[in-house]
Amino acid sequence: MEKSKIDEILVSLGFGFPESKNDNIAFEETFEKYQFEADANKIDSEKILKSLKPKKKVTNIDYHRRTVLAAEIVYKLHKENTLGHLKLQKLIYLCQHSAQMDLYTNFLKQAMGPYDNRLMRSLDKQFKVNQWFQFSGGEYLKYQPLSKIGGHREWYEKYFSNQLSEIDFIIEKFRITKTKRVELIATVFACWKEIIEEKQLFNNEILIKKFYNWHPDKSKFSKQEIIDIIEWMKNEGFYPKIDLASS
């Protein structure tokens, strides 16, 4: 194809460059009001690259792993009257992120902290299908053991062999802790994690601000309660760590 023909095609598609005085005038009129408003210093290339990575396809094993983890928590705590849907979710969240597990969940910013509503429905169903537990919200002990209780354990030790100590630590640490306190800890943990991921300078004031911005319902916690939890988490060494695998 002749060069002139190629040029004509490029121009028709908008890829041509101005070559004459009239072309220059038209070009300047087109772009005279154009402004490049992006702040190059705020462009996070790492974040962009991570967002372009293909998402892992979820398999039945992924669903089974999270069910087995939840079953272990309930297995250890079903005789405690503090265990219900909300506390179970918070313990799953804390296990997943404190031990940096590759676990399929979708925790969203809800009034009660990080919460995955679909996960909860799935767990109730799978517990019953496997005859491990029956959830009874109106009972004093909300998770009633069924005929095959403990049937998850061989899978649990297989799936989480490298995280057994971290999971046991969390289960025992919060064994009798009331739901409201676990909600507070999980939300502070999530806000702390955001600060790390956003590479912000960390201090208590920034963390407290993030906490209150999480949801209007968080106003039920006083500033002193949040500060006390932050100090407790620091003393216990129980806070988000940098995930070297994804950094």
Tab-separated table of C-alpha atoms in Angstrom:
chain	number	residue	atom	x	y	z
A	1	MET	CA	0.000	0.000	0.000
A	2	GLU	CA	1.308	3.469	-0.902
A	3	LYS	CA	2.475	5.727	1.916
A	4	SER	CA	-0.105	8.380	1.023
A	5	LYS	CA	-2.897	5.837	1.362
A	6	ILE	CA	-1.585	4.739	4.762
A	7	ASP	CA	-1.422	8.377	5.862
A	8	GLU	CA	-5.006	8.934	4.740
A	9	ILE	CA	-6.193	5.946	6.740
A	10	LEU	CA	-4.275	7.056	9.836
A	11	VAL	CA	-5.668	10.575	9.570
A	12	SER	CA	-9.204	9.235	9.183
A	13	LEU	CA	-8.718	7.206	12.358
A	14	GLY	CA	-7.360	10.168	14.278
A	15	PHE	CA	-3.728	9.054	14.316
A	16	GLY	CA	-2.348	11.596	11.888
A	17	PHE	CA	0.027	14.394	12.912
A	18	PRO	CA	-0.413	18.034	11.763
A	19	GLU	CA	1.675	18.650	8.661
A	20	SER	CA	0.407	22.005	7.397
A	21	LYS	CA	-0.491	25.403	8.810
A	22	ASN	CA	-4.192	24.565	8.691
A	23	ASP	CA	-3.538	21.233	10.407
A	24	ASN	CA	-1.644	23.030	13.157
A	25	ILE	CA	-4.468	25.502	13.698
A	26	ALA	CA	-7.032	22.691	13.867
A	27	PHE	CA	-4.834	20.743	16.275
A	28	GLU	CA	-4.362	23.732	18.593
A	29	GLU	CA	-8.086	24.539	18.571
A	30	THR	CA	-8.889	20.949	19.482
A	31	PHE	CA	-6.515	20.733	22.424
A	32	GLU	CA	-6.290	24.344	23.650
A	33	LYS	CA	-8.630	23.641	26.578
A	34	TYR	CA	-7.172	20.250	27.415
A	35	GLN	CA	-5.518	20.001	30.806
A	36	PHE	CA	-3.561	17.090	32.218
A	37	GLU	CA	-4.861	16.982	35.777
A	38	ALA	CA	-3.327	13.770	37.094
A	39	ASP	CA	-0.708	14.134	39.803
A	40	ALA	CA	2.180	11.947	38.687
A	41	ASN	CA	3.436	11.742	42.266
A	42	LYS	CA	0.216	10.048	43.340
A	43	ILE	CA	0.213	7.363	40.667
A	44	ASP	CA	0.833	4.039	42.409
A	45	SER	CA	2.302	1.776	39.743
A	46	GLU	CA	2.413	-1.224	42.102
A	47	LYS	CA	-1.288	-0.913	42.840
A	48	ILE	CA	-2.092	-0.641	39.129
A	49	LEU	CA	-0.046	-3.752	38.330
A	50	LYS	CA	-1.685	-5.728	41.132
A	51	SER	CA	-5.133	-4.770	39.849
A	52	LEU	CA	-4.197	-6.134	36.424
A	53	LYS	CA	-3.290	-9.561	37.787
A	54	PRO	CA	-5.863	-12.190	36.796
A	55	LYS	CA	-8.087	-13.214	39.679
A	56	LYS	CA	-7.691	-16.737	40.945
A	57	LYS	CA	-10.546	-18.997	39.939
A	58	VAL	CA	-12.491	-20.126	42.988
A	59	THR	CA	-12.769	-23.900	43.353
A	60	ASN	CA	-14.758	-26.253	45.566
A	61	ILE	CA	-11.607	-26.746	47.628
A	62	ASP	CA	-11.556	-23.003	48.406
A	63	TYR	CA	-15.105	-23.205	49.738
A	64	HIS	CA	-14.298	-26.373	51.651
A	65	ARG	CA	-11.190	-24.863	53.286
A	66	ARG	CA	-13.077	-21.922	54.734
A	67	THR	CA	-15.866	-24.215	55.960
A	68	VAL	CA	-13.320	-26.439	57.680
A	69	LEU	CA	-11.637	-23.463	59.367
A	70	ALA	CA	-14.996	-22.225	60.636
A	71	ALA	CA	-15.854	-25.730	61.824
A	72	GLU	CA	-12.661	-25.879	63.883
A	73	ILE	CA	-13.477	-22.567	65.563
A	74	VAL	CA	-17.003	-23.725	66.372
A	75	TYR	CA	-15.730	-27.156	67.463
A	76	LYS	CA	-13.484	-25.485	70.041
A	77	LEU	CA	-15.969	-22.819	71.158
A	78	HIS	CA	-19.492	-24.222	70.734
A	79	LYS	CA	-19.847	-24.652	74.510
A	80	GLU	CA	-19.216	-20.929	75.052
A	81	ASN	CA	-22.325	-18.752	75.127
A	82	THR	CA	-20.387	-15.856	73.559
A	83	LEU	CA	-20.134	-17.620	70.187
A	84	GLY	CA	-22.597	-16.602	67.491
A	85	HIS	CA	-22.561	-15.545	63.850
A	86	LEU	CA	-20.862	-12.214	64.450
A	87	LYS	CA	-18.079	-13.490	66.679
A	88	LEU	CA	-17.427	-16.440	64.363
A	89	GLN	CA	-17.022	-14.111	61.389
A	90	LYS	CA	-14.621	-11.880	63.273
A	91	LEU	CA	-12.499	-14.850	64.331
A	92	ILE	CA	-12.363	-16.125	60.741
A	93	TYR	CA	-11.298	-12.650	59.616
A	94	LEU	CA	-8.597	-12.423	62.276
A	95	CYS	CA	-7.320	-15.930	61.518
A	96	GLN	CA	-7.178	-15.199	57.807
A	97	HIS	CA	-5.323	-11.918	58.047
A	98	SER	CA	-3.125	-12.418	61.094
A	99	ALA	CA	-1.817	-15.695	59.660
A	100	GLN	CA	-1.932	-14.334	56.072
A	101	MET	CA	-4.015	-17.246	54.819
A	102	ASP	CA	-5.053	-17.691	51.223
A	103	LEU	CA	-8.737	-18.021	52.081
A	104	TYR	CA	-11.700	-17.199	49.848
A	105	THR	CA	-13.808	-14.570	51.608
A	106	ASN	CA	-15.350	-11.226	50.761
A	107	PHE	CA	-15.368	-9.188	53.957
A	108	LEU	CA	-17.051	-5.830	53.406
A	109	LYS	CA	-17.295	-2.700	55.535
A	110	GLN	CA	-20.459	-3.289	57.512
A	111	ALA	CA	-21.828	-1.638	60.641
A	112	MET	CA	-20.528	-4.520	62.744
A	113	GLY	CA	-17.057	-4.438	61.192
A	114	PRO	CA	-15.640	-6.702	58.460
A	115	TYR	CA	-18.523	-8.979	57.473
A	116	ASP	CA	-19.275	-11.443	54.672
A	117	ASN	CA	-22.991	-12.188	54.607
A	118	ARG	CA	-22.787	-14.887	51.927
A	119	LEU	CA	-20.080	-16.655	53.877
A	120	MET	CA	-22.342	-16.916	56.911
A	121	ARG	CA	-25.224	-18.431	54.960
A	122	SER	CA	-22.851	-20.884	53.300
A	123	LEU	CA	-21.359	-21.991	56.618
A	124	ASP	CA	-24.740	-22.610	58.232
A	125	LYS	CA	-25.754	-24.726	55.250
A	126	GLN	CA	-22.514	-26.718	55.060
A	127	PHE	CA	-22.421	-27.353	58.803
A	128	LYS	CA	-25.859	-28.922	58.551
A	129	VAL	CA	-25.137	-30.865	55.344
A	130	ASN	CA	-22.026	-32.379	56.934
A	131	GLN	CA	-23.908	-33.043	60.176
A	132	TRP	CA	-21.346	-31.100	62.200
A	133	PHE	CA	-23.473	-28.339	63.735
A	134	GLN	CA	-26.907	-26.765	63.641
A	135	PHE	CA	-27.125	-23.017	64.228
A	136	SER	CA	-29.948	-22.012	66.582
A	137	GLY	CA	-29.914	-18.258	67.090
A	138	GLY	CA	-32.475	-18.294	69.881
A	139	GLU	CA	-30.631	-20.794	72.060
A	140	TYR	CA	-28.233	-20.028	74.914
A	141	LEU	CA	-25.583	-22.073	73.095
A	142	LYS	CA	-26.125	-21.188	69.462
A	143	TYR	CA	-24.192	-24.004	67.772
A	144	GLN	CA	-25.707	-27.382	68.557
A	145	PRO	CA	-23.470	-30.401	67.814
A	146	LEU	CA	-24.817	-32.974	65.349
A	147	SER	CA	-24.031	-36.645	64.785
A	148	LYS	CA	-20.748	-36.164	62.888
A	149	ILE	CA	-19.195	-33.445	65.035
A	150	GLY	CA	-15.413	-33.490	64.658
A	151	GLY	CA	-15.621	-34.893	61.140
A	152	HIS	CA	-13.804	-31.837	59.831
A	153	ARG	CA	-10.603	-32.461	61.795
A	154	GLU	CA	-8.661	-34.581	59.312
A	155	TRP	CA	-9.260	-31.919	56.681
A	156	TYR	CA	-8.374	-29.147	59.104
A	157	GLU	CA	-4.959	-30.603	59.876
A	158	LYS	CA	-4.326	-31.121	56.174
A	159	TYR	CA	-5.390	-27.656	55.014
A	160	PHE	CA	-3.900	-25.610	57.841
A	161	SER	CA	-0.858	-27.610	58.927
A	162	ASN	CA	1.342	-24.503	58.727
A	163	GLN	CA	-1.036	-22.268	60.677
A	164	LEU	CA	-2.247	-24.508	63.501
A	165	SER	CA	-0.497	-22.532	66.238
A	166	GLU	CA	-1.768	-19.144	64.986
A	167	ILE	CA	-5.341	-20.417	64.745
A	168	ASP	CA	-5.213	-22.005	68.204
A	169	PHE	CA	-3.771	-18.787	69.619
A	170	ILE	CA	-6.691	-16.736	68.293
A	171	ILE	CA	-9.315	-19.258	69.389
A	172	GLU	CA	-7.967	-19.406	72.929
A	173	LYS	CA	-7.244	-15.683	73.146
A	174	PHE	CA	-10.879	-14.861	72.389
A	175	ARG	CA	-12.530	-17.941	73.902
A	176	ILE	CA	-14.717	-16.046	76.378
A	177	THR	CA	-14.382	-12.560	74.893
A	178	LYS	CA	-17.718	-10.882	74.286
A	179	THR	CA	-18.796	-10.145	70.735
A	180	LYS	CA	-18.630	-6.361	71.076
A	181	ARG	CA	-14.967	-6.441	72.058
A	182	VAL	CA	-14.113	-8.863	69.239
A	183	GLU	CA	-15.921	-6.540	66.811
A	184	LEU	CA	-13.831	-3.626	68.071
A	185	ILE	CA	-10.571	-5.551	67.714
A	186	ALA	CA	-11.409	-6.853	64.226
A	187	THR	CA	-12.356	-3.378	62.994
A	188	VAL	CA	-9.201	-1.787	64.420
A	189	PHE	CA	-7.218	-4.615	62.810
A	190	ALA	CA	-8.887	-3.943	59.428
A	191	CYS	CA	-8.218	-0.185	59.651
A	192	TRP	CA	-4.612	-0.830	60.672
A	193	LYS	CA	-4.261	-3.171	57.685
A	194	GLU	CA	-5.568	-0.449	55.352
A	195	ILE	CA	-2.968	2.006	56.620
A	196	ILE	CA	-0.205	-0.501	55.869
A	197	GLU	CA	-1.586	-1.283	52.404
A	198	GLU	CA	-1.922	2.412	51.580
A	199	LYS	CA	1.638	2.998	52.844
A	200	GLN	CA	0.497	5.774	55.151
A	201	LEU	CA	2.383	7.035	58.149
A	202	PHE	CA	0.994	5.144	61.135
A	203	ASN	CA	-0.136	6.788	64.346
A	204	ASN	CA	-3.072	6.432	66.706
A	205	GLU	CA	-4.883	9.514	65.423
A	206	ILE	CA	-4.929	8.273	61.827
A	207	LEU	CA	-6.090	4.848	62.978
A	208	ILE	CA	-8.858	6.316	65.140
A	209	LYS	CA	-10.018	8.538	62.274
A	210	LYS	CA	-10.185	5.531	59.951
A	211	PHE	CA	-12.111	3.620	62.591
A	212	TYR	CA	-14.812	6.269	62.915
A	213	ASN	CA	-14.989	6.671	59.129
A	214	TRP	CA	-15.648	2.943	58.776
A	215	HIS	CA	-19.362	3.281	59.537
A	216	PRO	CA	-21.543	5.698	61.548
A	217	ASP	CA	-22.346	2.848	63.936
A	218	LYS	CA	-18.742	2.924	65.173
A	219	SER	CA	-19.588	5.991	67.229
A	220	LYS	CA	-20.841	3.542	69.874
A	221	PHE	CA	-17.171	3.060	70.833
A	222	SER	CA	-15.426	5.820	72.763
A	223	LYS	CA	-12.036	7.148	71.723
A	224	GLN	CA	-10.544	5.774	74.934
A	225	GLU	CA	-11.891	2.296	74.163
A	226	ILE	CA	-10.150	2.395	70.791
A	227	ILE	CA	-6.884	3.648	72.301
A	228	ASP	CA	-6.997	0.896	74.929
A	229	ILE	CA	-7.483	-1.741	72.216
A	230	ILE	CA	-4.634	-0.328	70.132
A	231	GLU	CA	-2.317	-0.529	73.137
A	232	TRP	CA	-3.513	-4.054	73.915
A	233	MET	CA	-2.840	-5.132	70.324
A	234	LYS	CA	0.639	-3.610	70.424
A	235	ASN	CA	1.457	-5.327	73.705
A	236	GLU	CA	0.162	-8.668	72.425
A	237	GLY	CA	1.912	-8.283	69.078
A	238	PHE	CA	-1.494	-8.870	67.532
A	239	TYR	CA	-1.687	-6.473	64.599
A	240	PRO	CA	-1.343	-6.677	60.795
A	241	LYS	CA	2.093	-7.448	59.438
A	242	ILE	CA	3.415	-6.595	55.991
A	243	ASP	CA	2.614	-9.429	53.593
A	244	LEU	CA	5.988	-9.957	51.923
A	245	ALA	CA	4.470	-12.339	49.393
A	246	SER	CA	2.290	-9.608	47.911
A	247	SER	CA	4.487	-6.573	48.532
